[in-house]
Amino acid sequence: MDKHHERVLAGLAVLCGLTALINFGLAGRTHLFSLSALHAFELWTVIVALATALRLRLGRLEEEERRDAAAHAAQSGTALFEASAEVDPFTAARTRRLLEQRLIPFLTVLLAAIAVLLGRAILMRDAQGANPPPNPLLAVPFLAGQAFLLFLFSRYLLGLSRTPQGRLLRGPGVYAGLTCLFYLVAGVAAAATSVPHADRYIAKLMGGYLLLLAVEMVLNALADLYRPRRKTEPCTSYESRISRLLTDPASWARSVLMTLDYQFGFKVSDTWFFRFLARALIPLLLFQLVALYALTSLVFIREYEAGILERFGAPVEAPVLESGIHFKWPWPFETARRLPVKRILRVVVGYHDDTHNGPEAILWSVPHYPREDYFMLASRDSGGSDSGAVPVNLLVINVPVEYRITNAMQYGYAFADPSALLEQLAYRTVSLMTAGMDVPDLLGPRQAENAAELRARLQAEADRVGLGVEILFVGMQGIHPPVAVAESFQSVVGALESRESQILEARAYLNRKLPVASAEAVTEVARAKAYRVRKAQSADAEAYRFLRQVAAHRVSPSVYRARTYLGSLETALSGIRKYVVAADASHEIIQFNFEEKLRPDLFDFGSTLESGR
């Protein structure tokens, strides 16, 4: 062994360290999540490269010690130093055996732990609410250059690993190629600015692949622990077979050929058909590439489109390409820019998120869209002079604008973003028009006339700047006050409704109580009249009876007093049980049972019968 392999591995470790520093700085400037996730693969490659370089160095030192011992033994004619080298604890051979037996299996477990920690950290990191990267294209050339350098190292190491002396170089070569692959993927994600959250998805993919590598490392460690291995076979449990399939396609191609040879019982690669395919494969691929490149000379324009030829990025002074098939110089000499000239295009004013359908019930107290804009209107009510209120109103107006392209050259090349320009012109036109109108003018019966006037003004603005479009429709819909004043408005309306409700309740109470009170008044009057008549008649009867009693007393006073006394006694004793004792009972004890008997009992039958006789 020589020092060349060690230098290559050291160069790979230094390169990965430098790229890690560069990507760390780029991550701070571009805020790309995938650049932070790449540090895991860079760390992995550095660890494997340094461990492999240490193994190669110890192997080289062991071989040098063996050669020195053999030369000294040949000179002295004894094997004393060779024997002592086997037991000397400070020799490179013993150090190498300790490294192979103890540290290399532990390296596999260490790599698995690193993959689990970093992969979980990447997957658990919440970048959902993060702002979009401010300048993602800045990282693209750096990632491309780093990927190219790592690709060269990977292919060189994989080529050296096919020799018997370079077997250990396959692991660093595989991980260098894996890091190169993820550099390319991260660069594509950074360049794909039209795809939302592409960088975050790639970072999550890297985190998931790290967890897959961790599982593979654990399985490799268990398999290496229990499987029999030849004494001279090095331990390579930290190598990833899955990553090797991605970075070294020749390995699985050879595996497929060996499988075919085993299944058919002969070497398929020695047959004339396979040799023919092997010879014709490269020409066939070249023919396909040329054919694909030749297809760039064809331009297919759809029925609603018009095409403009561009030669080296500049439009060609030629007629606009209509729908159909057209020929041009291949890319990159000529390209075709397509514009939907026969489609009705649309911009909106006053609200955003046009894909939102809005609420089912259209109420002005509920926002129709997530974001709505306010427009200022004049107010005829100037307000009180002392209040300091500004005589203006704010309204939300939803204005969809539909248009079509009439001049493809002006629309496509006069402005960088003609759709955004038309939107800004529409905003300005609506603001100028509503500034001289009051709320009744917009909410009244002249909405159709207002929309027509707005369309004419917007068409004049578009023609003035040379936008090359025709305004087909302008709709003024969804006009309502700001949602923030809905609560105050509803409180006023609620107060008015509450007042009306209380008035109606008072009227109902009046209608309910007035007839009752009238009837009670009539009843009281009738009751008073009856009382008056009854009292008068009773007084007359009492007077008449008194006169008759006076006359009867004059005729016979004693008889009158006796009859009066007996009548009073009869009246007082009526309804009372009375016991009459005819004999003198001064010497007898008489017991009375005043208990009421509802019915006679058995002992009363005799007395009952006697009384019946």
Tab-separated table of C-alpha atoms in Angstrom, residues 98-505:
chain	number	residue	atom	x	y	z
A	98	LEU	CA	-7.738	-3.543	18.126
A	99	LEU	CA	-9.154	-1.048	15.651
A	100	GLU	CA	-10.743	-3.771	13.517
A	101	GLN	CA	-12.145	-5.707	16.476
A	102	ARG	CA	-13.351	-2.884	18.711
A	103	LEU	CA	-13.655	0.496	17.017
A	104	ILE	CA	-14.965	-0.395	13.544
A	105	PRO	CA	-18.085	-2.261	14.862
A	106	PHE	CA	-18.618	0.651	17.255
A	107	LEU	CA	-18.334	3.059	14.290
A	108	THR	CA	-21.404	1.438	12.706
A	109	VAL	CA	-23.436	1.966	15.883
A	110	LEU	CA	-22.144	5.550	16.141
A	111	LEU	CA	-23.205	6.307	12.579
A	112	ALA	CA	-26.651	4.824	13.284
A	113	ALA	CA	-27.038	7.003	16.395
A	114	ILE	CA	-25.961	10.117	14.467
A	115	ALA	CA	-28.446	9.301	11.689
A	116	VAL	CA	-31.292	8.831	14.200
A	117	LEU	CA	-30.578	12.086	16.044
A	118	LEU	CA	-30.089	14.239	12.938
A	119	GLY	CA	-32.916	12.607	10.977
A	120	ARG	CA	-35.356	13.082	13.852
A	121	ALA	CA	-34.243	16.698	14.303
A	122	ILE	CA	-34.853	17.391	10.602
A	123	LEU	CA	-38.279	15.752	10.592
A	124	MET	CA	-39.377	17.388	13.836
A	125	ARG	CA	-38.279	20.850	12.755
A	126	ASP	CA	-41.376	22.890	11.953
A	127	ALA	CA	-40.748	25.096	8.934
A	128	GLN	CA	-44.434	25.395	7.983
A	129	GLY	CA	-44.845	28.958	9.203
A	130	ALA	CA	-41.383	30.117	8.058
A	131	ASN	CA	-41.060	32.847	5.453
A	132	PRO	CA	-40.084	31.864	1.896
A	133	PRO	CA	-36.325	31.909	1.197
A	134	PRO	CA	-35.335	35.479	0.254
A	135	ASN	CA	-32.726	34.548	-2.368
A	136	PRO	CA	-32.692	30.781	-3.037
A	137	LEU	CA	-30.975	31.077	-6.432
A	138	LEU	CA	-27.799	32.236	-4.701
A	139	ALA	CA	-27.141	28.679	-3.498
A	140	VAL	CA	-27.649	26.988	-6.889
A	141	PRO	CA	-24.166	27.605	-8.422
A	142	PHE	CA	-22.422	26.690	-5.153
A	143	LEU	CA	-24.371	23.448	-4.866
A	144	ALA	CA	-23.670	22.601	-8.501
A	145	GLY	CA	-19.922	23.158	-8.072
A	146	GLN	CA	-19.802	21.140	-4.852
A	147	ALA	CA	-21.751	18.321	-6.466
A	148	PHE	CA	-19.309	18.241	-9.389
A	149	LEU	CA	-16.258	17.981	-7.103
A	150	LEU	CA	-17.839	15.272	-4.962
A	151	PHE	CA	-18.854	13.398	-8.108
A	152	LEU	CA	-15.231	13.306	-9.237
A	153	PHE	CA	-14.105	12.035	-5.823
A	154	SER	CA	-16.907	9.448	-5.748
A	155	ARG	CA	-16.185	8.034	-9.194
A	156	TYR	CA	-12.433	7.959	-8.499
A	157	LEU	CA	-12.832	6.163	-5.169
A	158	LEU	CA	-15.354	3.679	-6.580
A	159	GLY	CA	-12.953	2.950	-9.418
A	160	LEU	CA	-10.086	2.328	-6.960
A	161	SER	CA	-12.338	0.130	-4.805
A	162	ARG	CA	-12.563	-2.478	-7.586
A	163	THR	CA	-8.888	-3.327	-7.028
A	164	PRO	CA	-7.937	-5.741	-4.207
A	165	GLN	CA	-5.872	-3.071	-2.431
A	166	GLY	CA	-8.657	-0.471	-2.542
A	167	ARG	CA	-11.550	-2.529	-1.177
A	168	LEU	CA	-11.954	-0.155	1.791
A	169	LEU	CA	-12.402	2.861	-0.489
A	170	ARG	CA	-15.892	1.762	-1.553
A	171	GLY	CA	-17.575	3.109	1.620
A	172	PRO	CA	-16.225	6.684	1.319
A	173	GLY	CA	-16.903	6.610	-2.427
A	174	VAL	CA	-20.531	5.594	-1.864
A	175	TYR	CA	-21.146	8.289	0.749
A	176	ALA	CA	-19.402	10.919	-1.377
A	177	GLY	CA	-21.708	9.994	-4.263
A	178	LEU	CA	-24.742	10.093	-1.927
A	179	THR	CA	-23.799	13.573	-0.718
A	180	CYS	CA	-23.290	14.634	-4.346
A	181	LEU	CA	-26.763	13.325	-5.206
A	182	PHE	CA	-28.390	15.295	-2.397
A	183	TYR	CA	-26.431	18.402	-3.433
A	184	LEU	CA	-28.041	18.128	-6.858
A	185	VAL	CA	-31.506	17.549	-5.392
A	186	ALA	CA	-31.127	20.541	-3.060
A	187	GLY	CA	-29.949	22.686	-5.974
A	188	VAL	CA	-32.980	21.703	-8.052
A	189	ALA	CA	-35.283	22.491	-5.103
A	190	ALA	CA	-33.631	25.902	-4.674
A	191	ALA	CA	-34.038	26.647	-8.382
A	192	ALA	CA	-37.697	25.517	-8.420
A	193	THR	CA	-39.030	28.821	-7.127
A	194	SER	CA	-42.432	28.157	-8.717
A	195	VAL	CA	-43.003	25.087	-6.543
A	196	PRO	CA	-44.095	26.168	-3.038
A	197	HIS	CA	-42.220	24.582	-0.124
A	198	ALA	CA	-40.019	22.475	-2.446
A	199	ASP	CA	-36.993	23.109	-0.237
A	200	ARG	CA	-38.870	21.932	2.869
A	201	TYR	CA	-40.025	18.742	1.170
A	202	ILE	CA	-36.457	17.912	0.078
A	203	ALA	CA	-35.208	18.475	3.630
A	204	LYS	CA	-37.894	16.120	4.966
A	205	LEU	CA	-36.801	13.570	2.354
A	206	MET	CA	-33.237	13.812	3.631
A	207	GLY	CA	-34.412	13.306	7.197
A	208	GLY	CA	-36.378	10.215	6.218
A	209	TYR	CA	-33.401	8.791	4.310
A	210	LEU	CA	-31.205	9.283	7.394
A	211	LEU	CA	-33.614	7.192	9.449
A	212	LEU	CA	-33.533	4.525	6.714
A	213	LEU	CA	-29.725	4.534	6.874
A	214	ALA	CA	-29.906	4.152	10.659
A	215	VAL	CA	-32.072	1.053	10.314
A	216	GLU	CA	-29.691	-0.369	7.718
A	217	MET	CA	-26.659	0.298	9.963
A	218	VAL	CA	-28.286	-1.548	12.875
A	219	LEU	CA	-29.110	-4.536	10.658
A	220	ASN	CA	-25.564	-4.518	9.241
A	221	ALA	CA	-24.093	-4.472	12.758
A	222	LEU	CA	-26.237	-7.432	13.830
A	223	ALA	CA	-25.441	-9.372	10.662
A	224	ASP	CA	-21.709	-8.706	11.024
A	225	LEU	CA	-21.838	-9.804	14.657
A	226	TYR	CA	-23.286	-13.251	13.926
A	227	ARG	CA	-22.183	-14.119	10.392
A	228	PRO	CA	-18.900	-16.047	9.860
A	229	ARG	CA	-16.152	-13.975	8.295
A	230	ARG	CA	-12.766	-14.935	6.921
A	231	LYS	CA	-9.792	-13.829	8.922
A	232	THR	CA	-8.420	-11.604	6.170
A	233	GLU	CA	-11.809	-10.083	5.258
A	234	PRO	CA	-12.135	-6.492	6.528
A	235	CYS	CA	-15.192	-5.328	8.466
A	236	THR	CA	-17.327	-3.018	6.294
A	237	SER	CA	-20.618	-3.043	8.199
A	238	TYR	CA	-20.811	0.768	7.961
A	239	GLU	CA	-21.244	0.600	4.172
A	240	SER	CA	-24.767	1.199	2.889
A	241	ARG	CA	-26.041	-1.191	0.243
A	242	ILE	CA	-29.022	1.043	-0.473
A	243	SER	CA	-26.799	4.063	-1.101
A	244	ARG	CA	-24.552	1.929	-3.274
A	245	LEU	CA	-27.487	1.140	-5.562
A	246	LEU	CA	-28.083	4.894	-5.962
A	247	THR	CA	-24.478	5.991	-6.470
A	248	ASP	CA	-22.873	2.988	-8.254
A	249	PRO	CA	-25.302	1.620	-10.879
A	250	ALA	CA	-22.561	-0.653	-12.283
A	251	SER	CA	-22.680	-2.739	-9.104
A	252	TRP	CA	-26.313	-3.739	-9.446
A	253	ALA	CA	-25.885	-4.127	-13.227
A	254	ARG	CA	-23.191	-6.732	-12.528
A	255	SER	CA	-25.493	-8.350	-9.980
A	256	VAL	CA	-28.233	-8.583	-12.597
A	257	LEU	CA	-25.834	-10.190	-15.076
A	258	MET	CA	-24.693	-12.717	-12.474
A	259	THR	CA	-28.337	-13.513	-11.692
A	260	LEU	CA	-29.077	-14.064	-15.390
A	261	ASP	CA	-26.035	-16.303	-15.757
A	262	TYR	CA	-27.144	-18.329	-12.755
A	263	GLN	CA	-30.742	-18.661	-13.934
A	264	PHE	CA	-29.918	-19.694	-17.532
A	265	GLY	CA	-26.970	-21.897	-16.607
A	266	PHE	CA	-24.546	-20.160	-18.978
A	267	LYS	CA	-22.959	-16.758	-19.346
A	268	VAL	CA	-25.497	-14.574	-21.085
A	269	SER	CA	-22.860	-11.916	-21.569
A	270	ASP	CA	-20.959	-14.249	-23.946
A	271	THR	CA	-23.879	-14.695	-26.384
A	272	TRP	CA	-23.922	-12.910	-29.722
A	273	PHE	CA	-27.196	-11.150	-28.943
A	274	PHE	CA	-25.877	-9.643	-25.736
A	275	ARG	CA	-22.657	-8.574	-27.460
A	276	PHE	CA	-24.759	-7.017	-30.211
A	277	LEU	CA	-26.814	-5.104	-27.639
A	278	ALA	CA	-23.651	-4.021	-25.856
A	279	ARG	CA	-22.203	-2.689	-29.123
A	280	ALA	CA	-25.444	-1.073	-30.254
A	281	LEU	CA	-26.467	0.386	-26.890
A	282	ILE	CA	-24.326	3.506	-27.058
A	283	PRO	CA	-25.219	4.304	-30.693
A	284	LEU	CA	-28.883	3.734	-29.854
A	285	LEU	CA	-28.686	6.078	-26.913
A	286	LEU	CA	-26.902	8.662	-29.024
A	287	PHE	CA	-29.578	8.348	-31.714
A	288	GLN	CA	-32.288	8.826	-29.121
A	289	LEU	CA	-30.569	11.894	-27.733
A	290	VAL	CA	-30.184	13.354	-31.231
A	291	ALA	CA	-33.824	12.581	-32.007
A	292	LEU	CA	-34.946	14.206	-28.786
A	293	TYR	CA	-32.825	17.238	-29.562
A	294	ALA	CA	-34.265	17.381	-33.075
A	295	LEU	CA	-37.769	17.468	-31.596
A	296	THR	CA	-36.959	20.880	-30.139
A	297	SER	CA	-37.286	22.161	-33.724
A	298	LEU	CA	-41.032	21.493	-33.600
A	299	VAL	CA	-43.471	23.917	-32.007
A	300	PHE	CA	-47.017	22.842	-31.181
A	301	ILE	CA	-49.386	25.768	-30.698
A	302	ARG	CA	-52.757	24.968	-29.118
A	303	GLU	CA	-56.020	26.251	-30.536
A	304	TYR	CA	-56.328	29.045	-27.947
A	305	GLU	CA	-52.675	30.144	-28.143
A	306	ALA	CA	-50.416	32.254	-30.305
A	307	GLY	CA	-46.663	31.803	-30.497
A	308	ILE	CA	-43.827	34.289	-30.835
A	309	LEU	CA	-40.425	33.079	-32.016
A	310	GLU	CA	-37.420	34.110	-29.946
A	311	ARG	CA	-33.914	33.921	-31.370
A	312	PHE	CA	-31.273	33.917	-28.660
A	313	GLY	CA	-33.843	35.363	-26.254
A	314	ALA	CA	-34.999	38.246	-28.475
A	315	PRO	CA	-38.342	38.217	-30.346
A	316	VAL	CA	-38.140	37.735	-34.091
A	317	GLU	CA	-39.840	40.212	-36.392
A	318	ALA	CA	-42.113	37.591	-37.943
A	319	PRO	CA	-45.832	36.909	-38.031
A	320	VAL	CA	-47.333	35.478	-34.893
A	321	LEU	CA	-47.582	31.688	-34.984
A	322	GLU	CA	-51.160	30.478	-35.121
A	323	SER	CA	-52.429	27.162	-33.753
A	324	GLY	CA	-50.838	24.110	-35.360
A	325	ILE	CA	-47.346	22.655	-35.939
A	326	HIS	CA	-44.466	24.956	-36.846
A	327	PHE	CA	-40.748	24.469	-37.475
A	328	LYS	CA	-37.885	26.481	-36.046
A	329	TRP	CA	-34.211	26.204	-35.253
A	330	PRO	CA	-33.531	23.799	-32.377
A	331	TRP	CA	-32.982	24.928	-28.810
A	332	PRO	CA	-31.183	27.038	-27.679
A	333	PHE	CA	-30.975	28.934	-30.960
A	334	GLU	CA	-34.715	29.552	-31.189
A	335	THR	CA	-37.533	29.142	-28.734
A	336	ALA	CA	-41.244	29.858	-28.871
A	337	ARG	CA	-43.208	31.828	-26.322
A	338	ARG	CA	-46.889	30.921	-26.093
A	339	LEU	CA	-49.604	33.389	-25.107
A	340	PRO	CA	-53.288	32.477	-24.538
A	341	VAL	CA	-54.685	35.090	-26.941
A	342	LYS	CA	-58.054	33.331	-27.405
A	343	ARG	CA	-58.725	32.714	-23.750
A	344	ILE	CA	-60.567	35.073	-21.442
A	345	LEU	CA	-58.150	36.058	-18.695
A	346	ARG	CA	-59.112	37.449	-15.332
A	347	VAL	CA	-57.750	39.716	-12.628
A	348	VAL	CA	-59.523	40.756	-9.464
A	349	VAL	CA	-59.561	44.070	-7.616
A	350	GLY	CA	-60.510	44.612	-4.011
A	351	TYR	CA	-59.875	41.105	-2.726
A	352	HIS	CA	-57.303	38.337	-2.841
A	353	ASP	CA	-57.297	34.553	-2.968
A	354	ASP	CA	-59.566	34.222	-5.976
A	355	THR	CA	-59.723	30.430	-5.503
A	356	HIS	CA	-61.742	30.923	-2.316
A	357	ASN	CA	-65.440	30.316	-2.994
A	358	GLY	CA	-66.631	32.543	-0.178
A	359	PRO	CA	-69.433	31.847	2.289
A	360	GLU	CA	-72.670	30.229	1.184
A	361	ALA	CA	-74.732	33.038	2.742
A	362	ILE	CA	-73.494	36.386	1.417
A	363	LEU	CA	-73.753	38.767	4.379
A	364	TRP	CA	-71.958	42.078	4.555
A	365	SER	CA	-71.133	41.432	8.205
A	366	VAL	CA	-69.047	38.386	7.184
A	367	PRO	CA	-65.871	38.696	5.035
A	368	HIS	CA	-66.460	37.348	1.556
A	369	TYR	CA	-62.761	36.518	1.082
A	370	PRO	CA	-59.800	36.103	3.449
A	371	ARG	CA	-58.337	39.466	2.410
A	372	GLU	CA	-60.390	42.434	1.194
A	373	ASP	CA	-59.322	45.998	0.394
A	374	TYR	CA	-61.002	49.260	1.365
A	375	PHE	CA	-61.862	52.092	-1.025
A	376	MET	CA	-62.450	55.702	0.034
A	377	LEU	CA	-65.703	57.426	-0.948
A	378	ALA	CA	-66.894	61.001	-0.587
A	379	SER	CA	-69.654	61.792	1.910
A	380	ARG	CA	-72.420	64.393	1.517
A	381	ASP	CA	-72.725	64.552	5.293
A	382	SER	CA	-69.859	66.799	6.332
A	383	GLY	CA	-70.430	66.062	10.037
A	384	GLY	CA	-70.490	68.494	12.891
A	385	SER	CA	-68.097	71.402	12.823
A	386	ASP	CA	-66.830	70.624	16.315
A	387	SER	CA	-66.480	66.856	15.918
A	388	GLY	CA	-63.474	67.005	13.588
A	389	ALA	CA	-64.807	64.069	11.538
A	390	VAL	CA	-63.542	63.708	7.977
A	391	PRO	CA	-66.384	63.609	5.397
A	392	VAL	CA	-65.351	60.321	3.817
A	393	ASN	CA	-66.586	56.727	3.928
A	394	LEU	CA	-64.885	53.383	3.479
A	395	LEU	CA	-66.391	50.570	1.440
A	396	VAL	CA	-65.269	47.106	0.348
A	397	ILE	CA	-65.748	46.591	-3.400
A	398	ASN	CA	-65.104	43.291	-5.197
A	399	VAL	CA	-64.350	43.974	-8.864
A	400	PRO	CA	-63.568	41.064	-11.233
A	401	VAL	CA	-62.021	42.178	-14.533
A	402	GLU	CA	-62.115	39.901	-17.586
A	403	TYR	CA	-60.006	40.649	-20.646
A	404	ARG	CA	-58.340	39.066	-23.659
A	405	ILE	CA	-55.056	39.704	-25.458
A	406	THR	CA	-55.341	41.669	-28.694
A	407	ASN	CA	-51.659	42.454	-29.347
A	408	ALA	CA	-49.427	39.529	-28.367
A	409	MET	CA	-46.180	41.421	-29.010
A	410	GLN	CA	-47.076	44.357	-26.763
A	411	TYR	CA	-48.562	42.167	-24.069
A	412	GLY	CA	-45.643	39.754	-24.015
A	413	TYR	CA	-42.622	42.044	-24.351
A	414	ALA	CA	-43.578	45.618	-23.470
A	415	PHE	CA	-43.944	44.826	-19.754
A	416	ALA	CA	-42.391	42.334	-17.371
A	417	ASP	CA	-45.740	41.328	-15.789
A	418	PRO	CA	-48.683	42.656	-17.831
A	419	SER	CA	-51.282	40.945	-15.651
A	420	ALA	CA	-49.963	42.686	-12.533
A	421	LEU	CA	-49.854	45.992	-14.430
A	422	LEU	CA	-53.503	45.623	-15.457
A	423	GLU	CA	-54.402	44.857	-11.852
A	424	GLN	CA	-52.667	48.028	-10.650
A	425	LEU	CA	-54.380	50.082	-13.372
A	426	ALA	CA	-57.722	48.664	-12.258
A	427	TYR	CA	-56.983	49.556	-8.629
A	428	ARG	CA	-56.126	53.129	-9.597
A	429	THR	CA	-59.192	53.488	-11.816
A	430	VAL	CA	-61.537	52.183	-9.132
A	431	SER	CA	-59.964	54.467	-6.512
A	432	LEU	CA	-60.298	57.551	-8.740
A	433	MET	CA	-63.893	56.727	-9.642
A	434	THR	CA	-65.092	56.000	-6.115
A	435	ALA	CA	-63.404	59.105	-4.681
A	436	GLY	CA	-66.089	61.272	-6.314
A	437	MET	CA	-69.083	59.121	-5.388
A	438	ASP	CA	-71.183	58.656	-2.278
A	439	VAL	CA	-72.442	55.428	-0.760
A	440	PRO	CA	-75.957	55.734	-2.272
A	441	ASP	CA	-74.371	56.220	-5.708
A	442	LEU	CA	-72.715	52.802	-5.478
A	443	LEU	CA	-75.427	50.925	-3.614
A	444	GLY	CA	-78.268	52.481	-5.554
A	445	PRO	CA	-79.879	51.519	-8.873
A	446	ARG	CA	-76.937	52.817	-10.998
A	447	GLN	CA	-74.629	49.855	-10.451
A	448	ALA	CA	-74.807	48.741	-14.104
A	449	GLU	CA	-73.998	52.267	-15.306
A	450	ASN	CA	-71.112	52.480	-12.836
A	451	ALA	CA	-69.679	49.172	-14.089
A	452	ALA	CA	-69.898	50.356	-17.710
A	453	GLU	CA	-68.177	53.639	-16.862
A	454	LEU	CA	-65.460	51.790	-14.958
A	455	ARG	CA	-64.895	49.462	-17.944
A	456	ALA	CA	-64.548	52.443	-20.310
A	457	ARG	CA	-62.068	54.165	-18.005
A	458	LEU	CA	-59.993	51.021	-17.551
A	459	GLN	CA	-59.917	50.394	-21.316
A	460	ALA	CA	-58.690	53.944	-21.851
A	461	GLU	CA	-55.904	53.445	-19.279
A	462	ALA	CA	-54.846	50.152	-20.877
A	463	ASP	CA	-54.741	51.771	-24.318
A	464	ARG	CA	-52.784	54.720	-22.969
A	465	VAL	CA	-49.941	52.525	-21.673
A	466	GLY	CA	-50.092	50.217	-24.720
A	467	LEU	CA	-50.932	47.020	-22.836
A	468	GLY	CA	-52.463	45.301	-25.871
A	469	VAL	CA	-55.652	43.967	-24.212
A	470	GLU	CA	-59.394	44.393	-24.576
A	471	ILE	CA	-61.475	44.749	-21.430
A	472	LEU	CA	-64.517	42.518	-21.852
A	473	PHE	CA	-66.235	42.725	-18.508
A	474	VAL	CA	-65.974	44.674	-15.267
A	475	GLY	CA	-68.286	43.691	-12.435
A	476	MET	CA	-68.934	45.774	-9.339
A	477	GLN	CA	-70.202	43.252	-6.825
A	478	GLY	CA	-69.883	42.531	-3.167
A	479	ILE	CA	-70.127	46.211	-2.194
A	480	HIS	CA	-70.472	46.485	1.573
A	481	PRO	CA	-69.147	48.549	4.476
A	482	PRO	CA	-66.116	47.283	6.384
A	483	VAL	CA	-66.825	44.227	8.478
A	484	ALA	CA	-65.322	45.965	11.507
A	485	VAL	CA	-68.341	48.312	11.773
A	486	ALA	CA	-70.858	45.466	11.599
A	487	GLU	CA	-71.026	45.100	15.363
A	488	SER	CA	-71.747	48.805	15.895
A	489	PHE	CA	-74.327	48.813	13.100
A	490	GLN	CA	-76.020	45.753	14.476
A	491	SER	CA	-76.065	47.269	17.969
A	492	VAL	CA	-77.924	50.336	16.591
A	493	VAL	CA	-80.318	48.141	14.637
A	494	GLY	CA	-80.794	45.999	17.711
A	495	ALA	CA	-81.593	49.078	19.800
A	496	LEU	CA	-84.196	50.219	17.249
A	497	GLU	CA	-85.740	46.775	17.138
A	498	SER	CA	-85.736	46.618	20.933
A	499	ARG	CA	-87.533	49.984	21.049
A	500	GLU	CA	-90.167	48.786	18.588
A	501	SER	CA	-90.566	45.577	20.533
A	502	GLN	CA	-91.105	47.443	23.792
A	503	ILE	CA	-93.664	49.735	22.123
A	504	LEU	CA	-95.573	46.748	20.792
A	505	GLU	CA	-95.436	45.052	24.173
